[in-house]
PDB file of C-alpha atoms in Angstrom:
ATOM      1  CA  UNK G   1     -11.755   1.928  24.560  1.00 55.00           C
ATOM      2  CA  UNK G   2      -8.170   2.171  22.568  1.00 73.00           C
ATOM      3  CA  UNK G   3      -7.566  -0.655  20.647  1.00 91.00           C
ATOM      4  CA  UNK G   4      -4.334  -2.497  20.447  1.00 95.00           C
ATOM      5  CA  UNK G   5      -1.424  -0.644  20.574  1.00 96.00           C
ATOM      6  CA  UNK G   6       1.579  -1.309  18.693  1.00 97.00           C
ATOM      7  CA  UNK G   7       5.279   0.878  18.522  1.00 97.00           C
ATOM      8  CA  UNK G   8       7.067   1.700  16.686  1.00 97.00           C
ATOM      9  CA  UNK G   9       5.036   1.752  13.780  1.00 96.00           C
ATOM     10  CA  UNK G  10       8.411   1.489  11.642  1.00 97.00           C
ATOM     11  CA  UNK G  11      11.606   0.761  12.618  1.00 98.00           C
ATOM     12  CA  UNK G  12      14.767   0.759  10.965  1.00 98.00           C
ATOM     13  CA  UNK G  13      17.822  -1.533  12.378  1.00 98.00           C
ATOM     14  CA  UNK G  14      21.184  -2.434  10.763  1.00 97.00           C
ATOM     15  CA  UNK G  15      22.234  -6.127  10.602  1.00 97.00           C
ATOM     16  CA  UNK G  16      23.432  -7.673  13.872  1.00 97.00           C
ATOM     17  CA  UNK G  17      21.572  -4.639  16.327  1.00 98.00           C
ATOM     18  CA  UNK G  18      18.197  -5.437  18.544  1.00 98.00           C
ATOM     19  CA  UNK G  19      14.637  -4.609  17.888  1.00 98.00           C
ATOM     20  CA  UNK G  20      12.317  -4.287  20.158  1.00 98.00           C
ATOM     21  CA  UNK G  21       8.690  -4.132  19.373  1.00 98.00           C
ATOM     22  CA  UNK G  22       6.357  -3.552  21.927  1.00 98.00           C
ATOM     23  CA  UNK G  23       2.581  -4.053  22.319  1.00 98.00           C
ATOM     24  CA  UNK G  24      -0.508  -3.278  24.537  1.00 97.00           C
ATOM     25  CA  UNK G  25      -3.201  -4.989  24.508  1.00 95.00           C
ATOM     26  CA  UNK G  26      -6.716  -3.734  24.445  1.00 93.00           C
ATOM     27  CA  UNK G  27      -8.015  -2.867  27.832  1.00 90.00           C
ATOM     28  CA  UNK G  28      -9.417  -5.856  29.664  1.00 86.00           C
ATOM     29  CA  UNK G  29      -7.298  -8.145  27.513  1.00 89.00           C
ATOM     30  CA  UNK G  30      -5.042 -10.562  28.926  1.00 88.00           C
ATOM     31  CA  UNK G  31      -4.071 -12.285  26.061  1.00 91.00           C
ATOM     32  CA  UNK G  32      -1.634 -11.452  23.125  1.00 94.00           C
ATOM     33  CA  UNK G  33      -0.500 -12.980  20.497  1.00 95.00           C
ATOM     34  CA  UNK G  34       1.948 -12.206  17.771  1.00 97.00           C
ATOM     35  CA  UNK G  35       2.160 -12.787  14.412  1.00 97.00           C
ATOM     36  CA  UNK G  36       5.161 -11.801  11.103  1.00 97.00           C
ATOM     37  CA  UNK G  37       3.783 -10.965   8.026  1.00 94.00           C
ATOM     38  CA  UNK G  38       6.604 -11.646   4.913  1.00 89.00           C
ATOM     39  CA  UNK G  39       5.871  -8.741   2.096  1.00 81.00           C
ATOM     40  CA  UNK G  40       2.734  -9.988  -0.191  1.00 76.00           C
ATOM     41  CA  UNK G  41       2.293 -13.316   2.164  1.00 81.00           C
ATOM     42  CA  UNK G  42       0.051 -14.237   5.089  1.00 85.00           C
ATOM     43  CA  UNK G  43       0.423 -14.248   9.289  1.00 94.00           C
ATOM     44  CA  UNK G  44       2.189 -16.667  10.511  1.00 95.00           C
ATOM     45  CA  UNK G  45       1.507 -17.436  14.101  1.00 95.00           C
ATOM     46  CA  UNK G  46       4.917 -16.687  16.491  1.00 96.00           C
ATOM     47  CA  UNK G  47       3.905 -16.570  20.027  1.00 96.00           C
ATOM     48  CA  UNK G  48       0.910 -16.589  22.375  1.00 94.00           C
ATOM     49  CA  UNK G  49       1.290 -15.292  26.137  1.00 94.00           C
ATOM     50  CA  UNK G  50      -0.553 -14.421  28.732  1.00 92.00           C
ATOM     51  CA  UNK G  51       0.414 -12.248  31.785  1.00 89.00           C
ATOM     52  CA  UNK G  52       4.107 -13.476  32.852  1.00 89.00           C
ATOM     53  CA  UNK G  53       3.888 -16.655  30.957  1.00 92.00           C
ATOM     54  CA  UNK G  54       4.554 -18.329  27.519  1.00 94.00           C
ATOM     55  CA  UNK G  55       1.685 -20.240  26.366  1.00 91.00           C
ATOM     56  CA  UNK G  56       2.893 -21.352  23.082  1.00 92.00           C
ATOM     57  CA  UNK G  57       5.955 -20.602  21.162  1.00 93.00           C
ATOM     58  CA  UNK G  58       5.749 -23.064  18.662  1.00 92.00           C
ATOM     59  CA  UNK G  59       6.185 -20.443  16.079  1.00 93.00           C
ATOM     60  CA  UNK G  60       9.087 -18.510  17.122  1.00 94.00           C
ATOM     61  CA  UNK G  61      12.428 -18.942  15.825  1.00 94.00           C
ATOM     62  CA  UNK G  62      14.431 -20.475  18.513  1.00 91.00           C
ATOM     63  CA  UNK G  63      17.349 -18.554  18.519  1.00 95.00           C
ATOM     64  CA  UNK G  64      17.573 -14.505  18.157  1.00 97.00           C
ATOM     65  CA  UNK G  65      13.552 -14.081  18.958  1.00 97.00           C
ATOM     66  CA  UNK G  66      12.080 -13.751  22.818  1.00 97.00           C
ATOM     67  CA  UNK G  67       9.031 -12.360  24.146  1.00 97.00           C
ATOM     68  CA  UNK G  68       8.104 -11.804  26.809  1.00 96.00           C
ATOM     69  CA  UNK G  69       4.456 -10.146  28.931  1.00 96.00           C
ATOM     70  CA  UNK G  70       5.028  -8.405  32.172  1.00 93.00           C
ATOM     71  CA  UNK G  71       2.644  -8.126  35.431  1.00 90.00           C
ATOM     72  CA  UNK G  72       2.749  -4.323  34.325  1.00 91.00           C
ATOM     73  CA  UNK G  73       3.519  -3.008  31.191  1.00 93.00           C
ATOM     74  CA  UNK G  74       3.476  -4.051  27.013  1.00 96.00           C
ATOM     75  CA  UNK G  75       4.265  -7.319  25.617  1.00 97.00           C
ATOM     76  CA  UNK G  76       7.709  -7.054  23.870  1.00 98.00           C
ATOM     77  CA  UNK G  77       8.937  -8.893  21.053  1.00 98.00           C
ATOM     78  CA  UNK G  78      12.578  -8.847  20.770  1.00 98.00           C
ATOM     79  CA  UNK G  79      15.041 -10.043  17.896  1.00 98.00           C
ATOM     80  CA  UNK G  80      18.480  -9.919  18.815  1.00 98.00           C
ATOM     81  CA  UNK G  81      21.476  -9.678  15.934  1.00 98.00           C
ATOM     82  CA  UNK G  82      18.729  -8.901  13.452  1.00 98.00           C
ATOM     83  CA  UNK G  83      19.516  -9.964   9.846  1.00 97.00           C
ATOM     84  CA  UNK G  84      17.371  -8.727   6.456  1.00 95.00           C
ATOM     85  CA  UNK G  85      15.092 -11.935   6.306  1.00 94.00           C
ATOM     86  CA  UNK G  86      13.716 -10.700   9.437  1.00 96.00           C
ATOM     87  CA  UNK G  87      12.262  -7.433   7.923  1.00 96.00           C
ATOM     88  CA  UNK G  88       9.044  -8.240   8.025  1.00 96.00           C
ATOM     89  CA  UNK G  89       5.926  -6.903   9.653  1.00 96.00           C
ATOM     90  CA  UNK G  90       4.902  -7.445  13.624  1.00 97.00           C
ATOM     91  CA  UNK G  91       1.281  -7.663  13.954  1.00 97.00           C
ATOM     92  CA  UNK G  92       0.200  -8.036  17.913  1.00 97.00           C
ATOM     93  CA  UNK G  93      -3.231  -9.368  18.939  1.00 95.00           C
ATOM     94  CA  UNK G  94      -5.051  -9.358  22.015  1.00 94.00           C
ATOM     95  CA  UNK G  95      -8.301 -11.200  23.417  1.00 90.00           C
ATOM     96  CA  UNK G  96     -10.149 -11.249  26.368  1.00 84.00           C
ATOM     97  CA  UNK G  97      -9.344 -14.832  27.833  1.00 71.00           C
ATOM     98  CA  UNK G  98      -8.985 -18.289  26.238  1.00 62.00           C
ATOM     99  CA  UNK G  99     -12.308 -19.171  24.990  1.00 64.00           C
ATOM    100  CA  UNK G 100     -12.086 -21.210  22.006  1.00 61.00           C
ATOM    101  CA  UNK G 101     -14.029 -18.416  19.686  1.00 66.00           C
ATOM    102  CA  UNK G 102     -12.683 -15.068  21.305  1.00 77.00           C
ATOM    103  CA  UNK G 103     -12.246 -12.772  18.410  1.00 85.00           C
ATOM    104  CA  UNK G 104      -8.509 -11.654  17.976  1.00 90.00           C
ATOM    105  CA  UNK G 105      -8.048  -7.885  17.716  1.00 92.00           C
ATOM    106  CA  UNK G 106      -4.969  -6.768  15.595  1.00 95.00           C
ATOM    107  CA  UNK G 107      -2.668  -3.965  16.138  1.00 96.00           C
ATOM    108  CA  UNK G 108      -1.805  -1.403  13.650  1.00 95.00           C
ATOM    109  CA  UNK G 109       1.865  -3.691  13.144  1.00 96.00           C
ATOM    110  CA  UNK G 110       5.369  -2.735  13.637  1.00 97.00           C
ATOM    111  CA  UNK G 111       7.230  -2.667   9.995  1.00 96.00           C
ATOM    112  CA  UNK G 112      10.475  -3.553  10.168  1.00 97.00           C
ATOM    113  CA  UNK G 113      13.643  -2.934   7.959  1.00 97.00           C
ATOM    114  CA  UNK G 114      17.031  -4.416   8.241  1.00 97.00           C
ATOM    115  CA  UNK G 115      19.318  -2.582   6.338  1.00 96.00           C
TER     116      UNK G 115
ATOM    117  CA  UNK I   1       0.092 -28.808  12.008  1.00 81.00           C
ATOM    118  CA  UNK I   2      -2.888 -26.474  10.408  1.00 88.00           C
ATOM    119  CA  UNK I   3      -2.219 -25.932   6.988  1.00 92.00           C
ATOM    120  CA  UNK I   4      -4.828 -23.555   5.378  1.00 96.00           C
ATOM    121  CA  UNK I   5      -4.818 -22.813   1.270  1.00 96.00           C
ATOM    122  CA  UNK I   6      -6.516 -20.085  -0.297  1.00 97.00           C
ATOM    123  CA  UNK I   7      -7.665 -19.857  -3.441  1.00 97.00           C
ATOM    124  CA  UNK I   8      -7.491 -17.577  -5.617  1.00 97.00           C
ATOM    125  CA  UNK I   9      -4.152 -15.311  -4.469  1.00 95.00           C
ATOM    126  CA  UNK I  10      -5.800 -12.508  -6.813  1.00 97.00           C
ATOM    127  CA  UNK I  11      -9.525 -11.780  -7.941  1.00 98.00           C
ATOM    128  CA  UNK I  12     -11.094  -8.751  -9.965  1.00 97.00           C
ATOM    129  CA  UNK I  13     -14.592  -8.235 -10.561  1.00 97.00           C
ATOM    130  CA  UNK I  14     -16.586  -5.400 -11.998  1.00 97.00           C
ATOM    131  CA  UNK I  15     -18.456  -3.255  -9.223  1.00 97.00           C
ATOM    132  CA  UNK I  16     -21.820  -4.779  -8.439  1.00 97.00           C
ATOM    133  CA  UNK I  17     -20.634  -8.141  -9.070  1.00 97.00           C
ATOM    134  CA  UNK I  18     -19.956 -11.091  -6.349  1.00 97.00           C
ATOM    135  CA  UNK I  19     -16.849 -12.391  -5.499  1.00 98.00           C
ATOM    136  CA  UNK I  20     -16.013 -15.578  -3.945  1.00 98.00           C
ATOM    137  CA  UNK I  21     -13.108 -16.738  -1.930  1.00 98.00           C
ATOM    138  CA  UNK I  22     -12.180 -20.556  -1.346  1.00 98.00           C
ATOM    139  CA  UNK I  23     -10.130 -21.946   1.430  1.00 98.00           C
ATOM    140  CA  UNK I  24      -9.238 -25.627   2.563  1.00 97.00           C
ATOM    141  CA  UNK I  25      -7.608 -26.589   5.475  1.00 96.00           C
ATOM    142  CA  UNK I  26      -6.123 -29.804   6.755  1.00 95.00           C
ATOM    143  CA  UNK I  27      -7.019 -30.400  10.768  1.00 92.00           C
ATOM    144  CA  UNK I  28     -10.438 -32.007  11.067  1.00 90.00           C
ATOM    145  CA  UNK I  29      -9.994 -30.197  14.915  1.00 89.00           C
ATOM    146  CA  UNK I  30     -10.179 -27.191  13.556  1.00 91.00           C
ATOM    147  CA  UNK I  31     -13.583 -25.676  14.795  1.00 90.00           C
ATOM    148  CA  UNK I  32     -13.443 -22.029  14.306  1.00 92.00           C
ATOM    149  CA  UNK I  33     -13.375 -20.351  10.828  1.00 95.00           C
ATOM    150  CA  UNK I  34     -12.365 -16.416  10.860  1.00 95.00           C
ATOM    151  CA  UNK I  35     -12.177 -14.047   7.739  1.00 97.00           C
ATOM    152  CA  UNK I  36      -9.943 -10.873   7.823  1.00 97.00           C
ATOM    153  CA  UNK I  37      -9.877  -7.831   5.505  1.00 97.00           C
ATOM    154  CA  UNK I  38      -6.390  -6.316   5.497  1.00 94.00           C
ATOM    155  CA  UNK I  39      -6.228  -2.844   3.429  1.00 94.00           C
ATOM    156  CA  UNK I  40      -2.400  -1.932   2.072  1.00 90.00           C
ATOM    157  CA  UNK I  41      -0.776  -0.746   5.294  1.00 88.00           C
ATOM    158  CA  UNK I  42      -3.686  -1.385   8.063  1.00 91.00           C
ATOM    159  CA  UNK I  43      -4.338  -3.910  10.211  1.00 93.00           C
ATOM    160  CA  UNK I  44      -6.366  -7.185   9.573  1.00 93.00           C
ATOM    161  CA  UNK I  45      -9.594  -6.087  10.706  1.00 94.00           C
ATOM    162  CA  UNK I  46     -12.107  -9.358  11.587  1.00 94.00           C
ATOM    163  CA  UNK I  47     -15.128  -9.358   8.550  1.00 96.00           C
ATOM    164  CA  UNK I  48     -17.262 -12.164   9.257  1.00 96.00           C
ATOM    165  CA  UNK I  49     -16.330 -15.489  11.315  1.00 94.00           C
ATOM    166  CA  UNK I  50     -18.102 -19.561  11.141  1.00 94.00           C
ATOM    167  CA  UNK I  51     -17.858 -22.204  13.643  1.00 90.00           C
ATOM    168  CA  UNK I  52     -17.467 -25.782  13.159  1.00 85.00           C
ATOM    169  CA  UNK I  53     -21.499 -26.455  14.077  1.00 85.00           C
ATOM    170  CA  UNK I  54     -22.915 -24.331  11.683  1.00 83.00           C
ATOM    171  CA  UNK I  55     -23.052 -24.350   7.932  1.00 90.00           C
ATOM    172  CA  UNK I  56     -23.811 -20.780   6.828  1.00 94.00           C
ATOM    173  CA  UNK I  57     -24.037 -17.595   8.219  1.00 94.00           C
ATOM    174  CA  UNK I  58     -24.498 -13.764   7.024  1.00 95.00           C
ATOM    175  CA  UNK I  59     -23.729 -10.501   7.660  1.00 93.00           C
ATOM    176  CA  UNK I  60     -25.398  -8.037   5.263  1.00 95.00           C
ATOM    177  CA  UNK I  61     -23.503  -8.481   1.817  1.00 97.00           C
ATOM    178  CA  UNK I  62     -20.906 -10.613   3.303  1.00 97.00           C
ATOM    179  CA  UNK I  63     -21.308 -14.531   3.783  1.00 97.00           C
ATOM    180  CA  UNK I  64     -19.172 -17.513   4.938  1.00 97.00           C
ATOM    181  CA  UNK I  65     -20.238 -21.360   4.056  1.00 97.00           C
ATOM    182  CA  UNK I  66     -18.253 -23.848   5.665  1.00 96.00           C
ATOM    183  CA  UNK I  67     -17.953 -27.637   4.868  1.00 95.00           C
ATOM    184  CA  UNK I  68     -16.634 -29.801   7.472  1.00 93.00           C
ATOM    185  CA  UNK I  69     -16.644 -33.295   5.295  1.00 93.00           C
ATOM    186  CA  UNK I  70     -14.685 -32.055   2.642  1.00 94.00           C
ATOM    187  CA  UNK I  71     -12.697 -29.660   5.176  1.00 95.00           C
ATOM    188  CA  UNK I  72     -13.342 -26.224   2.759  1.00 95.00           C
ATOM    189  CA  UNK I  73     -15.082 -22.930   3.419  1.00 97.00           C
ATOM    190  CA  UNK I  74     -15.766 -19.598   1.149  1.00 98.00           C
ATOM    191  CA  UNK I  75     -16.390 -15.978   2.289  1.00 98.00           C
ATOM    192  CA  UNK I  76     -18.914 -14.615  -0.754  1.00 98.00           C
ATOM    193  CA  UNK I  77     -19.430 -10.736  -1.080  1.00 98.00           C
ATOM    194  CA  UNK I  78     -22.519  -9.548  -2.709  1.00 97.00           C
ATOM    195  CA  UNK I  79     -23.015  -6.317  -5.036  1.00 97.00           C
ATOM    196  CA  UNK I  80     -19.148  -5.896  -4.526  1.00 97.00           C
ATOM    197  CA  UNK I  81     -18.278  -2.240  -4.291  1.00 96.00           C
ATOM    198  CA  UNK I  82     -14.730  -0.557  -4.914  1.00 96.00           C
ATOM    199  CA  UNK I  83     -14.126  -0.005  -1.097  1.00 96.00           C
ATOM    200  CA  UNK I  84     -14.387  -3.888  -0.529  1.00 97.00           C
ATOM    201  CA  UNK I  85     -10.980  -3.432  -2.658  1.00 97.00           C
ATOM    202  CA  UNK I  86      -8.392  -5.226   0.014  1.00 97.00           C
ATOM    203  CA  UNK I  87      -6.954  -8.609   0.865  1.00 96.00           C
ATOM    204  CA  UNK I  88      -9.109 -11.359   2.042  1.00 97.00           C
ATOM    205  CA  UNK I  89      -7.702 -13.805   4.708  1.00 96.00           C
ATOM    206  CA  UNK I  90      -9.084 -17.013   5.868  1.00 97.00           C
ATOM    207  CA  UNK I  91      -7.546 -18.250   9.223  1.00 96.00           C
ATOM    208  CA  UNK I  92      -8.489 -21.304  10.945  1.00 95.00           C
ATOM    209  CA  UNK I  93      -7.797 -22.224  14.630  1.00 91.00           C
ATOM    210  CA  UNK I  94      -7.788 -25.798  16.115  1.00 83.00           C
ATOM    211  CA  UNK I  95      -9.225 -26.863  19.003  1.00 74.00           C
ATOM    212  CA  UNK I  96      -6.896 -27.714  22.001  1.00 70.00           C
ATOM    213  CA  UNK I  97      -4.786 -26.460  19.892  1.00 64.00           C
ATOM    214  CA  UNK I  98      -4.127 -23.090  22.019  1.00 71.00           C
ATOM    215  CA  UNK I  99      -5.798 -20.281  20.827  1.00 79.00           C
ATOM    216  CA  UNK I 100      -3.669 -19.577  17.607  1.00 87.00           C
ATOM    217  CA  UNK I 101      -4.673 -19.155  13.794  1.00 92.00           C
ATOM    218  CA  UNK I 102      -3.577 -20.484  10.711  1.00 94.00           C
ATOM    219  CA  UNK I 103      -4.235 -18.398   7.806  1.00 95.00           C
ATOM    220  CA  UNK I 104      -4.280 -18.485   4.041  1.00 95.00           C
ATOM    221  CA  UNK I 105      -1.738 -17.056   2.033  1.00 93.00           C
ATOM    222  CA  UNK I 106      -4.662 -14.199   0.771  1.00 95.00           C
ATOM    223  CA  UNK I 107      -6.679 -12.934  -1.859  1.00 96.00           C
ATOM    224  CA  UNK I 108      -6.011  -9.512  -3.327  1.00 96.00           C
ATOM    225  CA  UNK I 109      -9.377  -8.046  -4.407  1.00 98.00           C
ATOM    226  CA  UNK I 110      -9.861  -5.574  -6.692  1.00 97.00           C
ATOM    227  CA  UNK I 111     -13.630  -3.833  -7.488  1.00 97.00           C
ATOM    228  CA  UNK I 112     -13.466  -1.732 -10.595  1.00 95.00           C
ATOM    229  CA  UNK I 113     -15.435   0.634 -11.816  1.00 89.00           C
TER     230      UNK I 113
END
């Protein structure tokens, strides 16, 4: 069983262009979460979806950041008109439905740099 | 919202020694108490997790004791080794709250030799 996918691994985008990070859950998993993590600081909850809906966004910037999770297909996170305090690292997690103590499997993160 | 603290942001020991980790966090609705172990450049990777209606619990050299009254809980390794060498994060999720975490800020450990 693969765990949670993540790509890019690293991605490199010049101020004011999009990134898009994708991420597949593990198999069986229908719910993802993701989560920035500043250099030498902790997660910080963004978004939390389940197949074709938002659950809770609370943590997401409201302009320049979506995401979204298709019927088919990887979660994407996408940051439009990127600027350098969003260099960062994307970590995705998945679980297996909405029980209160579900274990959240990480990805291996997207790090990315705004030049 | 969840605010967690961690305490302390770095910690060296000598190998064979213990080291503890302290967290506080502010929701009394929080009721589930995970501990990740984050090596430079990997993922967070799930060590040992509490919840709200128990007070202790252990996995081999690794154990978490949680105090609901005054809100606080500690991971505690035992016989540390240099490959426990990583960064410790608490997280804390609240209930009805969805199914996101809060997590400390970390703890950078360091076993040496």
């Amino acid at each position: 069983n693969a765990g949670v996918m993540q790509n890019p691994r690293h991605l490199v985008r010049r101020r004011g262009q999009e990134a898009r990070l994708r991420c597949s859950p593990m198999k069986g998993h229908s719910h993802v979460y993701w989560y920035r993590q500043l250099p030498e600081e902790g997660l910080k909850f963004m978004v939390y979806l389940q197949k074709e809906n938002i659950i809770d966004e609370s943590g997401m910037p409201k302009e320049r950041f979506s995401a979204e999770f298709p019927k088919e297909g990887p979660s994407i996170l996408r940051i439009q008109q990127v600027v350098r305090g969003d260099s960062a690292a994307y970590f995705c997690a998945s679980s297996p439905s909405q029980g209160q103590y579900n274990e959240q499997f990480f990805g291996p993160g997207t790090r990315l740099t705004v030049l | 919202g969840e605010n967690v603290e961690q305490h302390p942001s770095t910690l060296s020991v000598q190998e064979g020694d213990s080291a503890v980790i302290k967290c506080t966090y502010s929701d009394s609705a929080s009721n589930y108490f995970p501990w990740y172990k984050q090596e430079l450049g990997k993922r967070p990777q799930l060590i040992i997790d509490i919840r709200s209606n128990v007070g202790e619990k252990k996995d081999q050299r690794i154990a978490v004791t949680l105090n609901k009254t005054a809100k606080h809980f500690s991971l505690h390794i035992t016989e540390t080794q240099p490959e426990d060498s990583a960064v410790y994060f608490c997280a804390a999720r609240v209930t009805g709250g969805g199914n996101k975490l809060t997590f400390g800020t970390g703890t950078q450990l360091k076993v040496e030799l």
